Amino acid sequence: MEADECVLTNGSGNCRSCSNHEQCLNLAIDYYLVQQEVLRRLEEHLAYYFGITLDVVDRVFDQYLTRMGVV
C-alpha cells in the first residue's frame, strides 16, 4: 500500500505528484477495496509506504471503513 501525507493535509503535504487530497485518499483506499473484492478479507501483513507519520495509515483506514459503510 502506498499513501503519503497529502491524505492528511488537503494537498499541502508530501504529495508524490498531484497535490490533490481527495485523489490521493481515494487511491490509497483502493488498496483496501481490491483486497476486499479479491481476497474477501483484509490481509493482516502488508507493506506500507507513507510519509513520516503513522497518522497517514490511520486516516486511510478510517476513510476506507467509512466508504464501506462500517462506521
XYZ file of C-alpha atoms in Angstrom:
71
model
C 0.000 0.000 0.000
C 1.236 3.458 -0.778
C -0.041 6.692 0.728
C 1.584 9.949 1.652
C 0.913 12.974 3.827
C -1.339 14.526 1.213
C -4.175 12.419 2.675
C -3.836 14.432 5.906
C -3.163 17.944 4.698
C -5.550 18.696 1.829
C -2.745 18.709 -0.697
C -0.138 20.750 1.119
C 1.889 17.826 2.474
C 4.369 15.487 0.917
C 2.438 14.559 -2.218
C 4.024 12.266 -4.767
C 2.703 14.111 -7.792
C -0.815 15.505 -7.868
C -1.324 17.617 -4.708
C -4.989 16.551 -4.816
C -6.146 15.435 -1.365
C -9.242 13.519 -2.479
C -7.447 11.790 -5.346
C -4.592 10.648 -3.082
C -7.002 9.431 -0.386
C -9.169 7.524 -2.858
C -6.142 5.931 -4.497
C -4.889 4.711 -1.119
C -8.345 3.367 -0.192
C -8.398 1.388 -3.436
C -5.717 -0.888 -1.952
C -8.175 -1.923 0.750
C -11.090 -2.233 -1.676
C -9.169 -4.549 -4.002
C -8.234 -6.803 -1.089
C -11.866 -6.938 -0.008
C -13.078 -7.750 -3.530
C -10.364 -10.242 -4.474
C -9.429 -11.878 -1.169
C -12.765 -11.281 0.608
C -10.749 -10.136 3.618
C -8.130 -7.603 4.603
C -4.644 -9.014 4.750
C -3.053 -8.531 8.160
C 0.536 -8.319 6.956
C 1.040 -5.540 4.448
C 3.925 -3.327 3.487
C 3.052 0.319 3.927
C 4.839 3.173 2.209
C 3.895 6.507 3.651
C 5.121 9.867 4.869
C 6.738 10.476 8.202
C 3.696 9.763 10.378
C 1.515 6.744 11.124
C -1.466 9.113 11.048
C -1.460 8.568 7.277
C -2.286 4.868 7.689
C -4.920 5.624 10.324
C -6.586 8.248 8.122
C -6.712 5.976 5.087
C -8.100 3.021 7.047
C -10.723 5.169 8.793
C -11.851 6.570 5.446
C -11.959 3.045 3.988
C -14.264 1.936 6.819
C -16.479 4.947 6.161
C -16.646 4.190 2.432
C -17.568 0.573 3.160
C -20.352 1.745 5.497
C -18.796 0.191 8.603
C -18.626 3.462 10.551
